[in-house]
Amino acid sequence: MNYQNERYSESSDTSVFKRLSFVFGALFLVALIAAVYYGSKSSHLNHQKSQLSLNLDDLDQAKMNLESELTSLDSNYKTQITENETLSSTLEERVKEVDNLKSRVWSAKQKLAKSEEENQVINDKLVQLEELKSDLESDIASLNQTNKELVATNEEINNDLKVSKEETMKLNSQLADISAENEKLISRLRTLAPAGFVANNFIVTAAKKNDKLTAKASQADKINIAFDINDVPAEFQNEEEIYLVLTKSDGQPVQTIQSKDVQVASVDPVTIKVVDREKTTLKERQNIEMSFEADRDLDSGIYNLLVYADQGFLGSTTFQLR
């Protein structure tokens, strides 16, 4: 029993020892692993520390470099600020110059466009001038031909003028003779048929159909005569018939002009061929206008116009048609 107890006790101790051995072995193993781990980690940490120390030196050096660069950059920044202010001022000037240049370019474009329009207008005018030049050259050629014709016509006119001057001299000579004869006739008329008042200040004009004046017998359509009757005695200031008579320079009637025979009172009654007549109430002074149709039947030459009243002869004048 004791043997068994001892045996059991020995067996129990052995078991405990084994267990303790196992536990201590495990702990040792753990301690060994921990020692290896922490030794490795310590070595690693030391290495890291060494690396960190190196890195710290590098960082210090980098810091110093950065501080140096920062100082340099700050200096450069201030320099750049100064340059920037200068550039800003210069840029504003350049902007103004650019704006001014844009304005000048726009103005130049406007002037160019206007110049092109004016150039087109000038070209159109040049075309017109070329056409006008051609027309003028044609007109000049025509005028040269006309001028030659005018020169020839002028020579003919000069020749005709010489003839006309000769004829005028002859007519003036005839007029002087006729005037002398007419004065004798008028004197005789005043003696034969005095009215007691006279007509004077005669104005005779020949007119065309358009009322334009002419001196040519071939163009005369109407002969107008105006005269004054002044200083009419009171006893004759009443209704009176005024008569107009046309004769040739020799006193003969003009057969081509329509007339009417009228007898006027005088010492001896006188029959006259009247081309116009007008009834008026005489006053002390008046202007009378009379006329007759020529119908272009009058020949060129000198004519007499005589004025009568119911009381007798008043006065006369002469006129000439070419």
XYZ file of C-alpha atoms in Angstrom:
322
model
C 0.000 0.000 0.000
C 2.768 2.293 0.903
C 4.609 1.044 -2.096
C 1.721 1.905 -4.152
C 1.418 5.273 -2.552
C 5.077 5.951 -3.104
C 4.800 4.732 -6.598
C 1.815 6.912 -7.101
C 3.634 9.815 -5.490
C 6.679 9.334 -7.696
C 4.506 9.086 -10.687
C 2.730 12.258 -9.638
C 5.951 14.149 -9.148
C 7.239 13.011 -12.470
C 4.099 14.245 -14.085
C 4.395 17.606 -12.363
C 8.006 17.857 -13.334
C 7.162 17.131 -16.895
C 4.523 19.708 -16.814
C 6.820 22.247 -15.269
C 9.498 21.317 -17.749
C 7.046 21.783 -20.543
C 5.898 25.101 -19.117
C 9.442 26.323 -18.547
C 10.425 25.082 -21.954
C 7.507 26.924 -23.490
C 8.317 30.037 -21.501
C 11.940 29.791 -22.516
C 10.913 29.330 -26.065
C 8.606 32.322 -25.794
C 11.373 34.271 -24.075
C 13.799 33.215 -26.734
C 11.397 34.181 -29.492
C 10.667 37.434 -27.697
C 14.392 38.031 -27.219
C 15.018 37.338 -30.879
C 12.021 39.462 -31.893
C 12.864 42.356 -29.637
C 16.535 42.027 -30.492
C 15.683 42.158 -34.140
C 13.252 44.991 -33.532
C 15.801 46.851 -31.432
C 18.340 46.369 -34.162
C 15.791 47.570 -36.617
C 14.898 50.502 -34.395
C 18.560 51.323 -33.996
C 18.910 51.182 -37.735
C 15.842 53.341 -38.093
C 17.218 55.683 -35.470
C 20.436 55.854 -37.366
C 18.479 56.470 -40.545
C 16.323 59.034 -38.775
C 19.417 60.751 -37.494
C 20.784 60.852 -41.005
C 17.421 61.990 -42.305
C 17.285 64.645 -39.600
C 20.666 65.903 -40.698
C 19.467 65.849 -44.255
C 16.307 67.652 -43.158
C 18.354 70.231 -41.298
C 20.465 70.680 -44.385
C 17.322 70.784 -46.524
C 15.825 73.289 -44.071
C 18.909 75.457 -44.372
C 18.774 75.104 -48.154
C 15.066 75.896 -48.141
C 15.656 78.915 -45.880
C 18.372 80.040 -48.270
C 16.095 79.432 -51.233
C 13.238 81.167 -49.388
C 15.449 84.193 -48.800
C 16.450 84.117 -52.448
C 12.836 83.631 -53.509
C 11.718 86.481 -51.260
C 14.346 88.700 -52.844
C 13.317 87.484 -56.290
C 9.656 87.995 -55.336
C 10.301 91.597 -54.349
C 12.274 92.040 -57.541
C 9.446 90.429 -59.516
C 6.904 92.678 -57.724
C 8.937 95.715 -58.734
C 9.285 94.389 -62.252
C 5.583 93.511 -62.283
C 4.652 97.056 -61.281
C 6.911 98.345 -64.025
C 5.468 95.805 -66.452
C 1.928 96.721 -65.368
C 2.638 100.365 -66.087
C 4.269 99.416 -69.381
C 1.377 97.050 -70.128
C -1.158 99.848 -69.562
C 0.829 102.022 -71.958
C 0.949 99.177 -74.453
C -2.815 98.610 -74.052
C -3.395 102.302 -74.726
C -1.070 102.094 -77.716
C -2.932 99.000 -78.938
C -6.293 100.757 -78.487
C -4.915 103.786 -80.298
C -3.556 101.505 -83.006
C -6.958 99.779 -83.274
C -8.613 103.178 -83.599
C -6.138 104.198 -86.288
C -6.628 100.878 -88.068
C -10.424 101.328 -87.922
C -10.073 104.902 -89.175
C -7.728 103.690 -91.905
C -10.233 100.992 -92.896
C -13.018 103.609 -92.986
C -10.852 105.903 -95.089
C -9.922 102.958 -97.289
C -13.587 102.042 -97.756
C -14.431 105.680 -98.460
C -11.438 105.915 -100.749
C -12.640 102.839 -102.607
C -16.109 104.391 -102.934
C -14.582 107.670 -104.115
C -12.337 105.726 -106.436
C -15.399 103.996 -107.882
C -17.123 107.350 -108.257
C -14.011 108.771 -109.916
C -13.851 105.780 -112.242
C -17.524 106.249 -113.122
C -16.869 109.938 -113.743
C -13.848 109.049 -115.853
C -16.066 106.778 -117.939
C -18.577 109.606 -118.265
C -15.771 112.023 -119.127
C -14.486 109.628 -121.756
C -17.979 109.456 -123.239
C -18.248 113.241 -122.965
C -14.831 113.599 -124.566
C -15.982 111.440 -127.450
C -19.162 113.514 -127.760
C -17.158 116.740 -127.534
C -14.756 115.564 -130.204
C -17.736 114.783 -132.390
C -19.268 118.177 -131.554
C -15.965 119.921 -132.252
C -15.770 118.238 -135.629
C -19.353 119.297 -136.290
C -18.620 122.810 -135.036
C -15.580 123.039 -137.263
C -17.774 122.143 -140.206
C -20.401 124.607 -139.017
C -17.700 127.233 -138.524
C -16.583 126.768 -142.110
C -20.178 127.158 -143.212
C -20.530 130.233 -140.988
C -17.383 131.741 -142.460
C -18.823 131.220 -145.929
C -22.174 132.614 -144.759
C -20.408 135.565 -143.125
C -18.689 136.351 -146.398
C -22.063 136.267 -148.120
C -23.535 138.486 -145.373
C -20.643 140.937 -145.740
C -21.281 141.054 -149.451
C -24.996 141.495 -148.816
C -24.165 144.158 -146.221
C -22.184 146.098 -148.775
C -25.109 145.872 -151.136
C -27.475 146.824 -148.291
C -25.327 149.816 -147.411
C -25.410 150.929 -151.017
C -29.175 150.393 -151.092
C -29.518 152.206 -147.765
C -27.600 155.165 -149.123
C -29.905 155.192 -152.130
C -32.954 154.856 -149.856
C -31.700 157.639 -147.602
C -31.316 159.823 -150.653
C -34.787 158.838 -151.769
C -36.083 159.399 -148.217
C -34.703 162.914 -148.206
C -36.455 163.613 -151.496
C -39.649 161.906 -150.298
C -39.522 163.757 -146.970
C -39.344 167.031 -148.847
C -42.288 165.989 -150.978
C -44.111 164.714 -147.884
C -43.603 168.012 -146.123
C -45.105 169.766 -149.110
C -48.048 167.308 -149.031
C -48.574 167.747 -145.294
C -48.398 171.501 -145.634
C -51.002 171.297 -148.371
C -53.176 168.986 -146.225
C -52.986 171.342 -143.279
C -54.090 174.113 -145.583
C -56.888 172.095 -147.143
C -58.175 170.201 -144.081
C -57.031 171.703 -140.790
C -58.661 170.111 -137.723
C -57.684 172.820 -135.263
C -55.434 170.467 -133.201
C -52.524 168.176 -134.119
C -51.178 164.640 -133.583
C -47.455 164.233 -132.779
C -44.889 162.082 -130.931
C -45.512 159.149 -133.293
C -44.155 155.656 -132.456
C -44.468 152.984 -135.174
C -43.575 149.296 -134.615
C -43.927 146.179 -136.753
C -44.607 142.867 -134.941
C -44.721 139.150 -135.735
C -47.577 136.823 -134.736
C -45.834 136.122 -131.409
C -45.733 139.887 -130.754
C -41.973 140.021 -131.194
C -40.831 143.166 -132.984
C -39.337 143.018 -136.466
C -38.114 145.401 -139.124
C -38.551 142.986 -142.033
C -41.539 143.350 -144.337
C -41.639 139.573 -144.937
C -42.060 138.904 -141.180
C -44.464 141.724 -140.245
C -48.001 140.610 -139.382
C -49.181 143.779 -137.669
C -48.246 147.490 -137.708
C -48.829 149.347 -134.434
C -48.878 153.142 -134.147
C -49.129 155.329 -131.038
C -49.301 159.127 -130.922
C -50.330 162.017 -128.709
C -53.103 164.545 -129.270
C -52.498 167.496 -126.970
C -53.740 171.019 -126.512
C -57.200 170.186 -127.823
C -59.372 173.340 -127.786
C -62.401 173.186 -125.483
C -64.833 173.345 -128.386
C -63.380 170.095 -129.792
C -63.327 168.170 -126.486
C -66.176 165.867 -127.343
C -66.720 162.528 -129.113
C -64.521 162.291 -132.192
C -63.678 159.626 -134.805
C -59.937 159.155 -135.420
C -58.831 157.656 -138.782
C -55.542 156.046 -139.808
C -54.401 156.186 -143.471
C -51.471 154.286 -145.040
C -49.775 155.455 -148.283
C -46.623 154.718 -150.166
C -43.737 157.137 -150.015
C -45.125 158.963 -153.073
C -48.534 159.420 -151.435
C -50.282 156.681 -153.385
C -52.580 154.212 -151.534
C -51.270 150.696 -150.706
C -53.507 148.377 -152.689
C -52.476 145.186 -150.835
C -53.817 146.460 -147.478
C -57.590 146.418 -146.967
C -59.025 149.926 -146.515
C -62.348 151.780 -146.479
C -63.189 155.150 -148.081
C -64.232 157.812 -145.567
C -65.001 161.493 -146.191
C -63.815 163.961 -143.556
C -64.922 167.554 -143.117
C -62.640 170.432 -144.009
C -62.744 173.613 -146.036
C -63.231 171.211 -148.902
C -64.396 167.650 -147.913
C -61.600 165.065 -148.394
C -62.053 161.336 -149.152
C -59.416 159.110 -147.487
C -58.678 155.361 -147.528
C -58.810 154.285 -143.844
C -56.929 151.168 -142.586
C -58.079 151.664 -138.957
C -60.502 153.890 -137.081
C -61.300 154.522 -133.425
C -64.042 156.561 -131.728
C -62.944 158.413 -128.611
C -63.964 161.361 -126.465
C -61.217 163.935 -126.766
C -59.746 165.622 -123.741
C -57.110 168.286 -123.569
C -54.380 165.596 -123.622
C -54.484 161.882 -124.610
C -52.442 159.091 -126.145
C -54.022 157.119 -128.975
C -53.033 153.598 -130.098
C -54.091 152.205 -133.467
C -53.019 149.325 -135.739
C -53.709 147.385 -138.919
C -52.979 143.869 -140.204
C -50.057 143.720 -142.600
C -50.478 140.019 -143.476
C -46.955 140.135 -144.839
C -48.291 141.816 -147.962
C -46.207 144.930 -147.528
C -43.147 145.291 -149.689
C -39.901 146.592 -148.275
C -39.646 150.350 -148.534
C -40.783 153.649 -146.997
C -44.448 154.291 -146.027
C -46.498 157.217 -144.775
C -49.004 157.061 -141.910
C -51.511 159.910 -141.787
C -53.985 160.620 -138.967
C -57.337 162.357 -139.537
C -60.300 163.331 -137.368
C -63.814 164.283 -138.345
C -62.557 167.878 -138.268
C -59.710 167.236 -140.748
C -56.018 166.342 -140.906
C -54.092 165.919 -137.586
C -50.556 164.835 -138.513
C -48.342 162.173 -140.117
C -45.123 160.168 -139.833
C -43.054 157.797 -141.992
C -41.596 154.320 -141.320
C -39.446 151.879 -143.230
C -39.537 148.104 -143.668
C -36.556 146.155 -144.988
